[in-house]
Short mmCIF file of C-alpha atoms and ligand atoms in Angstrom, two decimals:
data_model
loop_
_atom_site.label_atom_id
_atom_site.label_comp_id
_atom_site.label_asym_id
_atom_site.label_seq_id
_atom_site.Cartn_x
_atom_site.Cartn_y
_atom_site.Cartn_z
CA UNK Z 791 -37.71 82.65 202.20
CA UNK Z 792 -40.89 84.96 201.54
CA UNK Z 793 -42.64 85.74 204.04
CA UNK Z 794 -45.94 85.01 201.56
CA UNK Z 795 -46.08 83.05 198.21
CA UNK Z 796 -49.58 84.25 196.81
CA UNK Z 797 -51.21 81.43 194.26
CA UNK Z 798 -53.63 83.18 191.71
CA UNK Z 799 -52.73 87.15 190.55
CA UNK Z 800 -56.00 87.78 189.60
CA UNK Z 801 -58.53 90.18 191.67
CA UNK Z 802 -58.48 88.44 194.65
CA UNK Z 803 -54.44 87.27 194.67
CA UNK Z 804 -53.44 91.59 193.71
CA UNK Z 805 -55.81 92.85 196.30
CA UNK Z 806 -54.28 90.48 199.28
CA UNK Z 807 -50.90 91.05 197.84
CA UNK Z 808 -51.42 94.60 198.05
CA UNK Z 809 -52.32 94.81 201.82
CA UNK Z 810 -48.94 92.68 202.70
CA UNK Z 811 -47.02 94.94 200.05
CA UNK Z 812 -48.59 97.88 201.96
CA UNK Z 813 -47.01 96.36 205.21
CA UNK Z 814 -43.18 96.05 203.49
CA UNK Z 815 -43.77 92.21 203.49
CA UNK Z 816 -41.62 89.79 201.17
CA UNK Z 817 -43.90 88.75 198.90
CA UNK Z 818 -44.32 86.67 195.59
CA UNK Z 819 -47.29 86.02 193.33
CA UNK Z 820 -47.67 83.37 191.12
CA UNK Z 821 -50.00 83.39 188.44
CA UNK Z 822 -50.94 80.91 185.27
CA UNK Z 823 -53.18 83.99 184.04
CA UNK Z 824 -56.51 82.06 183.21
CA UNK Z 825 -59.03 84.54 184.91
CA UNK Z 826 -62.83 83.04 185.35
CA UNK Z 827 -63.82 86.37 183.32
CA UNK Z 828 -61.38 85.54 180.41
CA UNK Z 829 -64.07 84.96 178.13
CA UNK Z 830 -66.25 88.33 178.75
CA UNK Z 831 -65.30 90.93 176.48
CA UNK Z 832 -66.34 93.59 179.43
CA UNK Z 833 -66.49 93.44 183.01
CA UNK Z 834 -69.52 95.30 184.95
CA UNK Z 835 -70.57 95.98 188.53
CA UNK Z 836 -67.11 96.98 190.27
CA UNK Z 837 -66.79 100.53 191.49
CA UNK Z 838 -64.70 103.00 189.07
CA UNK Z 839 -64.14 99.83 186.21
CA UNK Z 840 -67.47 99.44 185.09
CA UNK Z 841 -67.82 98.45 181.24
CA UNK Z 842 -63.86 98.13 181.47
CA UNK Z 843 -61.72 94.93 179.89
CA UNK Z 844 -61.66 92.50 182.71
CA UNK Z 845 -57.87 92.02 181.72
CA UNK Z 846 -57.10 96.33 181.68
CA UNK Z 847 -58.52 96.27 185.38
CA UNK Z 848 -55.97 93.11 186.27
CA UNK Z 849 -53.18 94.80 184.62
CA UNK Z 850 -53.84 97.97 186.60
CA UNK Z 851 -53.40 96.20 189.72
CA UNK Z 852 -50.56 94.23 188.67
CA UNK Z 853 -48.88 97.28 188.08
CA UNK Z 854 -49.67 99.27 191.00
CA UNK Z 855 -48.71 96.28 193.01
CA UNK Z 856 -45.29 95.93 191.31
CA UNK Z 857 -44.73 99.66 192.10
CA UNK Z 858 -43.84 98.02 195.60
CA UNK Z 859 -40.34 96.64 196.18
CA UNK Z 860 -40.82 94.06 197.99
CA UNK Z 861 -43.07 92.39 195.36
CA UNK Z 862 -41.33 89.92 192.80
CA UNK Z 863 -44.12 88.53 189.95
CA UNK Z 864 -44.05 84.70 188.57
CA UNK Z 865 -45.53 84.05 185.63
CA UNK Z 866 -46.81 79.84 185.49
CA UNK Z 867 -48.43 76.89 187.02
CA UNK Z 868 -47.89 76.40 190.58
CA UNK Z 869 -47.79 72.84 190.32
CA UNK Z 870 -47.44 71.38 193.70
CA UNK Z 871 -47.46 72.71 197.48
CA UNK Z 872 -46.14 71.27 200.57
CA UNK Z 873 -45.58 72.06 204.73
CA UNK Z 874 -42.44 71.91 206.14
CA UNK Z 875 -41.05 72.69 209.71
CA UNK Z 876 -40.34 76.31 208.46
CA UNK Z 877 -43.29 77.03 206.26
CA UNK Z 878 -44.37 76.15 202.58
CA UNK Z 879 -43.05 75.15 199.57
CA UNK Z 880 -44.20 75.11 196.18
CA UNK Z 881 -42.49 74.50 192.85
CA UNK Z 882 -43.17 76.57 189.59
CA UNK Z 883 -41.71 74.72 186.52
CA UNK Z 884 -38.06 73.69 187.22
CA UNK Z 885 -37.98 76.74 190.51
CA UNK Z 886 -38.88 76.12 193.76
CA UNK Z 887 -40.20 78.76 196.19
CA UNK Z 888 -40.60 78.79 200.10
CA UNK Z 889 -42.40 81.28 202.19
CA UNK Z 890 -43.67 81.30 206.16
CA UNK Z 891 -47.69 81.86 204.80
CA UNK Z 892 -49.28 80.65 201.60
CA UNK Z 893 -52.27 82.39 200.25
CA UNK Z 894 -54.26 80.54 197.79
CA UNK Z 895 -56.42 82.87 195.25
CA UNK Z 896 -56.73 80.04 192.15
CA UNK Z 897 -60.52 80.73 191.60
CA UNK Z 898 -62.94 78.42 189.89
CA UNK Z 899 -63.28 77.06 186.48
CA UNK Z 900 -66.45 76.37 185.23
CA UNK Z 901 -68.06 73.19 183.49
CA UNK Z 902 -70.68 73.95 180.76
CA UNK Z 903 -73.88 72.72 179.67
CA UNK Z 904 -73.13 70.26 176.90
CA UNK Z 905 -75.29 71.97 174.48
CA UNK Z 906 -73.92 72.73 170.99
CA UNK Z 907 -72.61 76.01 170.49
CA UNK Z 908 -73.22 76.69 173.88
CA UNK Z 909 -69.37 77.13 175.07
CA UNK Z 910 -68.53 79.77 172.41
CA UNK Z 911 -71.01 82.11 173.36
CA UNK Z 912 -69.94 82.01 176.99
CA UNK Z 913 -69.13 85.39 177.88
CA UNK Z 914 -70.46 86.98 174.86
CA UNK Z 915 -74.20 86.46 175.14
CA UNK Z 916 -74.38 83.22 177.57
CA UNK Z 917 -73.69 84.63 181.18
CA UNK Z 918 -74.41 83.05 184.75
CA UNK Z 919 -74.66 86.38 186.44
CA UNK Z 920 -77.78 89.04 185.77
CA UNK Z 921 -75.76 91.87 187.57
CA UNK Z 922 -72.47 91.32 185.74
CA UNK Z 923 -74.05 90.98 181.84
CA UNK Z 924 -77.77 91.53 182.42
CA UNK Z 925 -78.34 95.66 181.89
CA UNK Z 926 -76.67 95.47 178.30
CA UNK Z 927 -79.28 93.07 177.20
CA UNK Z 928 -81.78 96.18 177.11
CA UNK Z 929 -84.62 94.39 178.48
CA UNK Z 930 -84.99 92.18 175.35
CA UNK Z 931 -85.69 88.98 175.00
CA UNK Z 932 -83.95 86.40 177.45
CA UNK Z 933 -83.90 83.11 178.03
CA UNK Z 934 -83.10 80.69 180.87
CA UNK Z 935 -81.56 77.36 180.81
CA UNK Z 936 -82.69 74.73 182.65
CA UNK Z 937 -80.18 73.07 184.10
CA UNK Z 938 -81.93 71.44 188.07
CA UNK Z 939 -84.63 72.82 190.29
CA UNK Z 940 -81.73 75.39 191.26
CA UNK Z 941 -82.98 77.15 187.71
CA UNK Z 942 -85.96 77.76 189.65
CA UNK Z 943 -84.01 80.87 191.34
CA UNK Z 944 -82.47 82.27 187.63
CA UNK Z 945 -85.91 82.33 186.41
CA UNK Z 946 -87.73 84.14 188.61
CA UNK Z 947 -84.81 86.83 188.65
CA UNK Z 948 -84.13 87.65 185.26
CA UNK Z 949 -87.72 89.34 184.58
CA UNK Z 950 -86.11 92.56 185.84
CA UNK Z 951 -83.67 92.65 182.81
CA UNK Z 952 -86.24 91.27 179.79
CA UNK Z 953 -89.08 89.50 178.65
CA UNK Z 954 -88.10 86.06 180.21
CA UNK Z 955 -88.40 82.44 178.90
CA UNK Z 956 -87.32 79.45 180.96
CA UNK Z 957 -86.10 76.56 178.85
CA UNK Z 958 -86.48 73.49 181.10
CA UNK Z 959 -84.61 71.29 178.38
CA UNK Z 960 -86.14 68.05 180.63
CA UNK Z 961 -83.81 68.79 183.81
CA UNK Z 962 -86.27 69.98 185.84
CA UNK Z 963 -90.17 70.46 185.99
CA UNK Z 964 -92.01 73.06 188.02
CA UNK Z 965 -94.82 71.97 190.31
CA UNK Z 966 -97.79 73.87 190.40
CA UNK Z 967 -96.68 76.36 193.11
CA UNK Z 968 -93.48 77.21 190.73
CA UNK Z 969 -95.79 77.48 188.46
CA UNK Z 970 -97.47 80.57 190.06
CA UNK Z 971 -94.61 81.73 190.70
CA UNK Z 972 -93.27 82.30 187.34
CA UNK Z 973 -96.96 82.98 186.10
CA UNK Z 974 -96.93 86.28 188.80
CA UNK Z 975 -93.39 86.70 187.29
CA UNK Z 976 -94.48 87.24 183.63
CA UNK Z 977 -91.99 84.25 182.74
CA UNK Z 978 -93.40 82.15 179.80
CA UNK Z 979 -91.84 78.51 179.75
CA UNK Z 980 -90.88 76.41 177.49
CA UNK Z 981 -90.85 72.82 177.12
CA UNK Z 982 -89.58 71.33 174.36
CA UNK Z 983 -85.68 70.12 174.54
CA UNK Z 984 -83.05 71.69 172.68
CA UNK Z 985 -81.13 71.61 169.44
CA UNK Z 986 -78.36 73.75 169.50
CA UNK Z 987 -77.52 77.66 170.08
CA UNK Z 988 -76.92 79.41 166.49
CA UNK Z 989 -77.13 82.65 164.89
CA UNK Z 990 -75.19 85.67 166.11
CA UNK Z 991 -76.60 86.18 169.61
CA UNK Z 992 -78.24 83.66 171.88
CA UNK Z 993 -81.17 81.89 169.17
CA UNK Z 994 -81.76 78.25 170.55
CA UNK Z 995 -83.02 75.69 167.44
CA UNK Z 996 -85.30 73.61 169.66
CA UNK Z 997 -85.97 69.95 168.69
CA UNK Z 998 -88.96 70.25 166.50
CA UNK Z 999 -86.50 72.81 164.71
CA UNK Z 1000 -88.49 76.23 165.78
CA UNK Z 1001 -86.02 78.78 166.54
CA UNK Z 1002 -86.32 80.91 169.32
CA UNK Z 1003 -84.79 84.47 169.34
CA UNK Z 1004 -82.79 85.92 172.15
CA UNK Z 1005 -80.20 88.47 173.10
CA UNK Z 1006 -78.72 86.45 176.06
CA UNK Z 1007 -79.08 83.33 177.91
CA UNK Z 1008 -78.36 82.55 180.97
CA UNK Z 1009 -77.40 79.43 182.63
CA UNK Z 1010 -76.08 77.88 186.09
CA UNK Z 1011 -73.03 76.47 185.46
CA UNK Z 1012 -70.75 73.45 188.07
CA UNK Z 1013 -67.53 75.08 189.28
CA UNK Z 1014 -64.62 73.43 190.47
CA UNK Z 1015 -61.27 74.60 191.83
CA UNK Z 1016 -58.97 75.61 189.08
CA UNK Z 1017 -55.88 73.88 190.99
CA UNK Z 1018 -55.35 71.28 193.04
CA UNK Z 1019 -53.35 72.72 195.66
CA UNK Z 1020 -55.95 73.36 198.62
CA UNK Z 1021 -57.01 70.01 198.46
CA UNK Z 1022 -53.27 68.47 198.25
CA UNK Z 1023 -52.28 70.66 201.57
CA UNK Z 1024 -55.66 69.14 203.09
CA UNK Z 1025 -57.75 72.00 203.50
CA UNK Z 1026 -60.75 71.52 204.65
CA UNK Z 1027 -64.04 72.51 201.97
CA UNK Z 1028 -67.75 72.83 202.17
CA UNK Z 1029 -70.05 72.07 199.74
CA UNK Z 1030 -72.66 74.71 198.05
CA UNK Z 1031 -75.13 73.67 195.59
CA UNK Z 1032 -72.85 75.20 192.59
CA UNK Z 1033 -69.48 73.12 193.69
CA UNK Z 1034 -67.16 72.78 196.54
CA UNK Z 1035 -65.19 76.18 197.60
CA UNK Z 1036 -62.67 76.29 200.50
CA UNK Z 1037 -63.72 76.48 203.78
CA UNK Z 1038 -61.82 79.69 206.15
CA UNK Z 1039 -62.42 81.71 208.95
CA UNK Z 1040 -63.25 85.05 209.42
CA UNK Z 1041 -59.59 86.03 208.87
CA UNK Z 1042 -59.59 83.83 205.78
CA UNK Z 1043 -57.12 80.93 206.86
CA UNK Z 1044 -58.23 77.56 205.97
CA UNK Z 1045 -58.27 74.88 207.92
CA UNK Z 1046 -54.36 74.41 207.81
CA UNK Z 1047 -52.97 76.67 209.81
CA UNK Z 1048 -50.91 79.47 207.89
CA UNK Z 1049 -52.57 78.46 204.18
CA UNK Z 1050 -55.29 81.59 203.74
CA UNK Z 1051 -57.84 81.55 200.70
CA UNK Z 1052 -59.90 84.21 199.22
CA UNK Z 1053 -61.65 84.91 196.24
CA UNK Z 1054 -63.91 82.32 193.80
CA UNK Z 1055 -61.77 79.64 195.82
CA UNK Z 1056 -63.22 80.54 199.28
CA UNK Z 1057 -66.81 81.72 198.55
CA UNK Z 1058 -70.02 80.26 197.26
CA UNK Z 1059 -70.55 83.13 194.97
CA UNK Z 1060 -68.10 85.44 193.78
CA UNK Z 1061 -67.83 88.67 191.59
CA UNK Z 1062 -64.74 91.07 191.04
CA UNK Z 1063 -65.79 93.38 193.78
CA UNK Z 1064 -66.42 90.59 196.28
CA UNK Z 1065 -63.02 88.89 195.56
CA UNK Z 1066 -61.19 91.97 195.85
CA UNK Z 1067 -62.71 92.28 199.30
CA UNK Z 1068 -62.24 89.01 199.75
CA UNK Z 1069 -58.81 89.33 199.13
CA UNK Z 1070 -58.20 92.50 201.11
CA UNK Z 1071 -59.30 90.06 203.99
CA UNK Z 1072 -56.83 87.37 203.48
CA UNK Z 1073 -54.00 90.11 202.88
CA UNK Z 1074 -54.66 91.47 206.30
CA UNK Z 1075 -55.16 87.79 207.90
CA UNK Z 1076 -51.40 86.75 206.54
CA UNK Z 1077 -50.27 89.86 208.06
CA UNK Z 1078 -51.60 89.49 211.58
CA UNK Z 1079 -50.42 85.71 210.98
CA UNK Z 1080 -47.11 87.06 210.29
CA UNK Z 1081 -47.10 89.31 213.41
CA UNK Z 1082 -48.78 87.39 216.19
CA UNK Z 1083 -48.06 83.75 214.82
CA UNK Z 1084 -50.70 81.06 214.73
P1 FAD X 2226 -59.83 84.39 188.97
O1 FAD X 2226 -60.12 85.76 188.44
O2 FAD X 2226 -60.49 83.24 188.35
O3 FAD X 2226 -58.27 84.21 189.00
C1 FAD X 2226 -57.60 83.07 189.46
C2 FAD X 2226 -56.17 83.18 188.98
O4 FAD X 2226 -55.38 82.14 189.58
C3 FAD X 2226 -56.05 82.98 187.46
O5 FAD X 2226 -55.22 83.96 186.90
C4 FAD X 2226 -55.46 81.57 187.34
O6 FAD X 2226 -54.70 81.35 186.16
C5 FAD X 2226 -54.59 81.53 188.57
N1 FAD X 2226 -54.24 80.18 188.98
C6 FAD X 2226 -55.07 79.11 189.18
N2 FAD X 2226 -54.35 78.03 189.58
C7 FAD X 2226 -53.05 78.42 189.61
C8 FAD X 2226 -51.83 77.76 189.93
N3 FAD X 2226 -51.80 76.48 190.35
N4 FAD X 2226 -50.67 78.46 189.85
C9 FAD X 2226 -50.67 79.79 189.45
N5 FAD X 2226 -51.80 80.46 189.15
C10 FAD X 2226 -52.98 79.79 189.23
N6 FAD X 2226 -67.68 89.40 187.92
C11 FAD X 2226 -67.99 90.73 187.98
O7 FAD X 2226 -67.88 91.35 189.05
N7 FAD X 2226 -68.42 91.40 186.86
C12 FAD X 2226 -68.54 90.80 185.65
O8 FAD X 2226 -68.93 91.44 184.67
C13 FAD X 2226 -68.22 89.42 185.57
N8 FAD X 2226 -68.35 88.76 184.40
C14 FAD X 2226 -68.06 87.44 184.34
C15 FAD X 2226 -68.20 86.79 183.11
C16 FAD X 2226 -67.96 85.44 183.02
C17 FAD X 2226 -68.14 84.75 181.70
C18 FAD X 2226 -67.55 84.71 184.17
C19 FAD X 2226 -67.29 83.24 184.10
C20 FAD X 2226 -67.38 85.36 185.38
C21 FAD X 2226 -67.63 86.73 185.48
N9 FAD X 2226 -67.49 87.41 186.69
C22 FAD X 2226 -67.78 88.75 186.75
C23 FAD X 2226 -67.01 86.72 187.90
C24 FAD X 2226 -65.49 86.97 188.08
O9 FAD X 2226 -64.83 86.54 186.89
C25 FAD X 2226 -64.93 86.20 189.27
O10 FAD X 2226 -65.71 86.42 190.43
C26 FAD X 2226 -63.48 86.64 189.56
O11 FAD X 2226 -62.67 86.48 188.41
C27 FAD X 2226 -62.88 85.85 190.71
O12 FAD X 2226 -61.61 86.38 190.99
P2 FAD X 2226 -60.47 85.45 191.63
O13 FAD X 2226 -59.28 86.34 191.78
O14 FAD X 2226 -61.00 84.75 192.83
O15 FAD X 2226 -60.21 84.30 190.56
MG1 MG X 2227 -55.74 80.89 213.30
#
């Protein structure tokens, strides 16, 4: 019995791992090792790693956190979780694994506009986040994808990083207040639908087959929990216009008493440096679990 399984060994799972490992806690991660940032050659915006592989700054952690010896590492698919009088269960392949307090740091996977070409840029020069990709685009020329009146928000921000154009692509049309607003923005907009996205960077063919020229794009995308297991142990969620995350507390437990979540899974937004703090969080809200019981 351990006294925490942790699902998810990404930035979030390593950092609460690393509080409990801190605390000479029996601990086990579990990890399937699809990271949101899998498809992003470089990862920017978190202190010391900036510009670094987002995989050399997981494997860092990984192996600081197996420097402890009360760690043990699985690699796989926790596939299903269950309470029991004791504590938790959950079963990885053919192996089944019990602890007293489950932490769930699964993150988000994220569903695409369906526009041609669009998913093999992702990463590369189609990004959701102007912090994360925005700076290397060396205030060029940018565009935004329409994807609801949510795109509203992306348009008026990315200005700051390039010469903006919002594609509406017929999701979404501003009124005339919006309109202003990107006017006193500098954001030119653009309405005819498109093609596809071609070329080496982010060109969009539009419909009429002009071609439009761009370093990046960026785009809102729907997330969705990467696993099933919060929702299968009946934690509660709330809703955000993006997709669904896990509800906690301050302490990051859930609504099930003992289950904590942290990271993409339990915010509305999330970045490597939040879900590390997020994770920090839910490290030290299993340990006080463990301590003062719940
Ligand atoms: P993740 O990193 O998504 O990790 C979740 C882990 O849990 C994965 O390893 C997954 O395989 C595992 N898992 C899921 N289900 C199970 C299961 N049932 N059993 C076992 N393991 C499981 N943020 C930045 O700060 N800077 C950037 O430059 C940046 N660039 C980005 C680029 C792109 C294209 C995208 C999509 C995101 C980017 N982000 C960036 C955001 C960042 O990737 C996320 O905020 C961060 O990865 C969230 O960390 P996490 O630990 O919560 O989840
Ligand atoms: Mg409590």
């Amino acid at each position: 019995m351990y006294d925490a399984i942790i699902v998810g060994g990404s930035y979030a799972g390593l950092s609460a791992a690393l509080q409990l490992a801190r605390a000479r806690r029996r601990l086990l991660v579990v990890d399937a090792g699809k990271r949101r940032n899998r498809f992003a050659p470089t990862s920017h915006g978190f202190l010391t790693q900036d510009g670094r592989a987002p995989g050399d700054i997981a494997a860092d952690a990984r192996a600081q956190l197996m420097a402890y010896p009360t760690v043990a590492w699985a690699d796989g698919e926790a596939t299903s979780a269950e309470q029991g009088n004791t504590g938790f269960a959950i079963a990885v392949g053919a192996s089944r694994h019990e602890a007293k307090r489950l932490v769930l740091a699964t993150g988000v996977s994220d569903t695409l506009p369906a526009i041609p070409g669009l998913a093999e840029r992702w990463g590369k020069s189609v990004f959701h986040c102007p912090y994360c990709h925005g700076y290397e685009l060396d205030q060029g020329d940018i565009g935004v994808l329409g994807v609801s009146a949510l795109s509203m928000h992306h348009a008026l921000m990315l200005p700051d990083w390039g010469r903006t154009t919002f594609f509406l692509n017929g999701a979404f049309e501003p009124d005339a207040e919006q309109m202003a607003q990107l006017q006193a923005r500098g954001v030119s907009v653009e309405r005819q639908p498109i093609r596809e996205m071609a070329g080496e960077r982010a060109d969009l063919t539009l419909t009429d087959g002009r071609v439009a020229r761009l370093d990046g794009l960026f785009t809102m995308t729907r997330t969705s929990p990467s696993s099933p297991l919060a929702e299968e142990l009946g934690c509660a969620f709330e809703d955000s216009p993006i997709g669904p995350f896990v509800k906690t507390d301050v302490t990051k437990e859930t609504s099930v008493p003992g289950v904590f979540a942290c990271g993409d899974l339990a915010r509305a937004a999330g970045s490597v440096a939040l879900s590390v703090g997020d994770g920090a969080m839910a490290g030290l809200g299993t340990h006080r679990s463990l301590m003062f019981g719940i």
